[in-house]
Amino acid sequence: MQVSEIAARGIALLGCGKMGSAMLAGWLDRGVSPQAVWVIDPNPSEWLRQTGVHINAPLPEAGEQAPGIVLIAVKPQMMGEALPQLQQLGNGKTLFISVAAGTSIATYESLLGAETPIVRAMPNTPAAVGRGITAIIGNASASADDVIRADALLQAIGQTVRLQSEAQMDAVTGVSGSGPAYVFHLIETLAAAGEAEGLPAELAMQLAKATVAGAGALAEAAEETPAELRINVTSPNGTTQAALEVLMDEDNGFPPLLRRAVAAASNRSKELSRG
Ligand SMILES: NC(=O)c1ccc[n+]([C@@H]2O[C@H](COP(=O)([O-])OP(=O)(O)OC[C@H]3O[C@@H](n4cnc5c(N)ncnc54)[C@H](OP(=O)(O)O)[C@@H]3O)[C@@H](O)[C@H]2O)c1
């Protein structure tokens, strides 16, 4: 399904910060007419102003003219203030898609009505360069077609995956939602370790960034699993093996460290969802 077709009945975007702008840029690139988009945001950016979309204009009336889709991209703490503006579109034909972390489908249903079609989504920041990954799950009122439309809209910022249950959202948050920050920290610490071995800071950072980006691209493109790729570059008693003995240590290496980090993020996500 073409994004421009999906947008034909109109899209309202609530919140146009980092995530909202990345999505809007992807839709416009894919041929969505700016006239089909209504953005609500208290401080529209310079970029947003020159796109030609409707900004803080009244939405078309509820009923046949109502936007086909509302996409919610405000911070969870702004939800209580932002959502009432759209309450009149609940329990109707308008599909609500939310990318807000930690706001459950039940919360939306209580604010908008249980018959509102809702798709909850968890994207991540590489969305800013079209390389995000977004996990999605619909509520009982969302039809198969609604989920397909949400999926197609979110592909404007990268890959999408479907979940079987909303409960999986906390683990997804711990892996891909918060994951880019773990990788940024890997880059920082890899560069710092290079400096400690005597490299100039700038050179160490260039090496670290390119290594993480290149290895990530190779892991995605290659037919081998990441484990096979790792084994392929590890000669017996070589340099890589010396490092991997430290990193793969079952007591102090990556396995227990990442297990704890991802569990901490998932647990925090559960706490936030409980409010
Ligand atoms: N960034 C990520 O990696 C990421 C990943 C997964 C999920 N998410 C989710 O995406 C959502 C947006 O995150 P973000 O990083 O894009 O945040 P952001 O850059 O702060 O964007 C939020 C936007 O909403 C605007 N806003 C505030 N109050 C509003 C209101 N009452 N009505 C309409 N708009 C309002 C903000 O304006 P002001 O700046 O003027 O307040 C801002 O432009 C969050 O719920 C977050 O959980 C983000």
XYZ file of C-alpha atoms and ligand atoms in Angstrom:
323
model
C 0.000 0.000 0.000
C 1.345 3.451 -0.955
C 1.839 5.946 1.872
C 0.239 8.673 -0.266
C -2.919 6.500 -0.583
C -3.004 5.972 3.191
C -2.663 9.706 3.750
C -5.470 10.555 1.329
C -8.053 10.792 4.163
C -5.688 13.052 6.111
C -3.121 12.541 8.860
C -3.006 14.566 12.071
C 0.404 14.563 13.755
C 0.331 15.444 17.447
C 3.844 16.559 18.452
C 6.487 17.275 15.826
C 9.818 16.969 17.646
C 12.595 14.525 16.721
C 10.419 11.481 16.060
C 7.464 13.377 14.549
C 9.755 15.303 12.167
C 11.548 12.120 11.063
C 8.213 10.506 10.196
C 6.831 13.595 8.469
C 10.021 13.925 6.382
C 9.671 10.253 5.337
C 6.019 10.699 4.290
C 6.704 13.870 2.293
C 9.649 12.113 0.560
C 7.240 9.317 -0.381
C 4.836 11.670 -2.106
C 2.348 12.535 0.651
C 0.766 15.901 -0.110
C 1.544 18.526 2.565
C -2.124 19.540 2.305
C -3.106 16.118 3.695
C -1.179 16.667 6.957
C -2.304 18.631 10.048
C 0.444 19.146 12.640
C -0.291 20.206 16.217
C 2.815 21.440 18.040
C 3.224 24.456 20.352
C 6.635 25.465 18.900
C 6.810 24.580 15.187
C 10.413 24.356 13.971
C 11.828 26.319 11.020
C 11.936 23.086 9.031
C 8.279 22.319 9.786
C 7.167 25.809 8.745
C 8.616 25.432 5.254
C 7.030 22.019 4.557
C 3.633 23.502 3.631
C 1.612 21.264 6.011
C -1.257 22.747 8.075
C 0.224 23.928 11.388
C -1.959 24.358 14.471
C -4.996 24.818 12.193
C -8.391 23.448 13.272
C -8.779 19.810 12.242
C -11.469 18.940 9.708
C -14.758 18.208 11.515
C -15.345 14.784 13.039
C -17.408 12.466 10.811
C -16.681 11.794 7.151
C -14.132 14.635 6.940
C -12.180 13.533 10.040
C -8.522 12.612 9.496
C -8.090 8.915 8.720
C -5.106 8.700 11.049
C -3.870 10.497 14.153
C -0.219 9.907 14.990
C 0.771 10.722 18.560
C 4.433 11.689 18.992
C 4.447 13.800 22.171
C 6.407 12.868 25.293
C 4.406 10.586 27.596
C 4.298 13.297 30.297
C 2.581 15.692 27.838
C -0.098 13.154 26.970
C -2.644 14.325 29.579
C -2.496 17.842 28.144
C -2.197 16.928 24.456
C -4.689 14.117 23.959
C -7.966 15.816 25.015
C -7.590 17.970 21.860
C -8.330 14.844 19.844
C -10.864 13.120 22.042
C -13.737 13.862 19.662
C -12.103 11.543 17.098
C -12.190 8.555 19.473
C -14.626 5.641 19.075
C -14.879 6.404 15.367
C -13.157 5.491 12.124
C -9.950 7.410 12.889
C -6.981 5.132 13.531
C -4.736 6.321 16.391
C -1.050 5.379 16.201
C 1.186 6.186 19.169
C 4.974 6.085 19.347
C 5.070 7.279 22.975
C 7.203 5.045 25.181
C 5.479 3.575 28.223
C 1.908 4.668 27.415
C -0.270 1.551 27.286
C -3.117 0.772 24.925
C -5.413 0.683 28.005
C -4.503 4.316 28.775
C -5.493 5.393 25.263
C -8.685 3.337 25.428
C -9.653 5.003 28.708
C -9.048 8.479 27.217
C -10.467 7.911 23.731
C -12.982 5.077 24.150
C -12.506 1.307 23.914
C -13.828 1.136 20.357
C -11.079 3.405 19.055
C -8.715 1.581 16.677
C -5.259 1.997 18.239
C -1.799 0.830 17.171
C 0.997 1.206 19.700
C 4.488 1.466 18.229
C 8.042 1.610 19.579
C 10.528 3.189 17.154
C 14.180 4.106 17.807
C 16.418 7.090 17.010
C 18.131 5.813 13.830
C 14.692 6.809 12.445
C 16.330 10.220 11.990
C 18.395 8.729 9.129
C 15.679 6.344 7.885
C 17.384 3.362 9.598
C 15.063 2.880 12.586
C 13.232 -0.263 13.598
C 9.689 0.000 14.933
C 7.713 -2.738 16.706
C 3.916 -2.477 16.456
C 0.827 -4.016 18.069
C -2.856 -3.183 17.536
C -5.738 -3.228 20.041
C -8.883 -5.378 19.655
C -10.607 -2.595 17.679
C -7.760 -2.252 15.166
C -8.520 -4.258 11.997
C -5.896 -6.109 9.953
C -6.125 -3.219 7.480
C -5.479 -0.673 10.258
C -2.300 -2.527 11.258
C -1.179 -2.683 7.611
C -1.704 1.092 7.271
C 0.235 1.790 10.488
C 3.015 -0.523 9.328
C 3.299 1.245 5.955
C 3.387 4.707 7.575
C 6.108 3.669 10.006
C 8.219 2.135 7.222
C 8.950 5.748 6.288
C 11.537 5.684 9.115
C 12.985 2.189 8.604
C 12.054 -1.450 9.236
C 8.951 -2.613 11.105
C 8.149 -5.767 13.084
C 4.797 -6.998 14.433
C 4.418 -8.147 18.037
C 2.125 -10.902 19.305
C 1.228 -9.155 22.553
C 1.585 -5.725 24.132
C 3.539 -7.332 26.988
C 6.471 -7.782 24.575
C 6.758 -3.975 24.312
C 8.828 -3.716 27.515
C 11.479 -6.119 26.213
C 11.458 -4.385 22.813
C 12.038 -1.091 24.620
C 15.011 -2.671 26.413
C 16.541 -4.036 23.190
C 15.844 -1.695 20.243
C 14.099 1.333 21.817
C 16.912 2.163 24.244
C 19.507 0.115 22.312
C 20.988 2.919 20.176
C 22.245 4.551 23.413
C 24.091 1.332 24.339
C 25.780 1.372 20.944
C 26.678 5.068 21.283
C 28.290 4.224 24.600
C 30.139 1.322 22.969
C 31.544 3.822 20.445
C 32.587 6.213 23.239
C 34.284 3.514 25.283
C 35.945 1.869 22.269
C 37.415 5.263 21.307
C 38.532 5.928 24.899
C 40.240 2.522 24.994
C 42.026 3.393 21.737
C 43.224 6.634 23.311
C 44.452 4.694 26.347
C 46.528 2.596 23.915
C 48.162 5.792 22.593
C 45.984 6.933 19.649
C 45.023 10.606 19.171
C 41.404 11.219 20.289
C 40.044 12.178 16.871
C 41.590 9.186 15.140
C 40.365 6.803 17.861
C 36.820 8.178 17.508
C 36.869 7.848 13.711
C 38.047 4.246 14.003
C 35.394 3.421 16.628
C 32.480 4.988 14.708
C 33.403 3.382 11.398
C 33.975 0.003 13.047
C 30.554 -0.049 14.722
C 28.757 1.281 11.626
C 30.610 -1.083 9.280
C 30.159 -4.152 11.477
C 26.444 -3.322 11.875
C 26.008 -2.997 8.108
C 27.900 -6.265 7.546
C 25.822 -8.089 10.177
C 22.629 -6.979 8.409
C 23.834 -7.718 4.871
C 25.680 -11.019 5.412
C 24.068 -14.447 5.194
C 26.145 -15.648 8.159
C 24.870 -15.138 11.696
C 26.696 -12.594 13.891
C 28.241 -15.555 15.747
C 29.619 -16.977 12.457
C 30.940 -13.558 11.434
C 32.690 -13.302 14.799
C 34.222 -16.765 14.475
C 35.388 -15.948 10.922
C 37.526 -13.061 12.188
C 38.915 -14.869 15.242
C 42.150 -16.727 14.490
C 43.362 -19.096 17.205
C 45.626 -17.266 19.636
C 45.288 -14.061 17.622
C 44.483 -10.502 18.680
C 40.685 -10.821 18.388
C 40.666 -13.944 20.509
C 42.622 -12.131 23.227
C 39.939 -9.408 23.362
C 36.992 -11.795 23.107
C 38.232 -13.767 26.106
C 37.639 -10.576 28.115
C 34.340 -9.592 26.441
C 32.762 -13.072 26.400
C 33.540 -13.840 30.019
C 30.381 -15.396 31.478
C 30.901 -13.667 34.841
C 32.246 -10.216 33.901
C 31.872 -9.818 30.126
C 29.122 -8.668 27.764
C 26.681 -11.551 28.453
C 25.885 -10.712 32.108
C 26.363 -6.968 31.555
C 23.894 -6.687 28.656
C 21.507 -9.083 30.377
C 21.425 -6.683 33.358
C 21.233 -3.539 31.212
C 18.332 -4.799 29.071
C 16.494 -6.088 32.167
C 16.906 -2.671 33.840
C 15.426 -0.877 30.795
C 12.565 -3.397 30.475
C 11.740 -3.100 34.172
C 11.729 0.681 33.953
C 9.409 0.459 30.947
C 7.037 -1.735 33.011
C 7.118 0.797 35.867
C 6.388 3.710 33.500
C 3.466 1.843 31.897
C 1.955 1.339 35.355
C 2.076 5.151 35.788
N 13.395 9.758 20.286
C 13.366 8.422 20.391
O 14.329 7.696 20.236
C 12.115 7.704 20.691
C 12.110 6.301 20.635
C 10.925 5.641 20.906
C 9.803 6.373 21.228
N 9.851 7.728 21.270
C 8.643 8.456 21.654
O 8.346 9.452 20.722
C 7.684 10.506 21.397
C 8.311 11.812 20.981
O 9.702 11.802 21.319
P 10.719 12.848 20.698
O 12.083 12.365 20.987
O 10.303 13.146 19.288
O 10.377 14.113 21.649
P 10.466 15.648 21.320
O 11.555 15.908 20.344
O 10.448 16.369 22.632
O 9.080 15.926 20.575
C 7.840 16.115 21.208
C 7.132 17.285 20.517
O 5.798 17.434 21.053
C 5.556 18.808 21.300
N 4.487 19.023 22.295
C 4.570 19.256 23.632
N 3.361 19.426 24.171
C 2.452 19.290 23.162
C 1.034 19.402 23.103
N 0.295 19.646 24.190
N 0.427 19.202 21.898
C 1.176 18.951 20.800
N 2.527 18.866 20.805
C 3.164 19.023 21.969
C 6.912 19.293 21.780
O 6.997 20.692 21.743
P 8.030 21.425 22.781
O 9.409 20.983 22.383
O 7.791 22.869 22.558
O 7.633 20.948 24.162
C 7.843 18.615 20.778
O 7.943 19.322 19.561
C 7.834 10.257 22.903
O 6.586 9.837 23.414
C 8.840 9.153 22.979
O 8.539 8.264 24.038
C 10.992 8.425 21.005
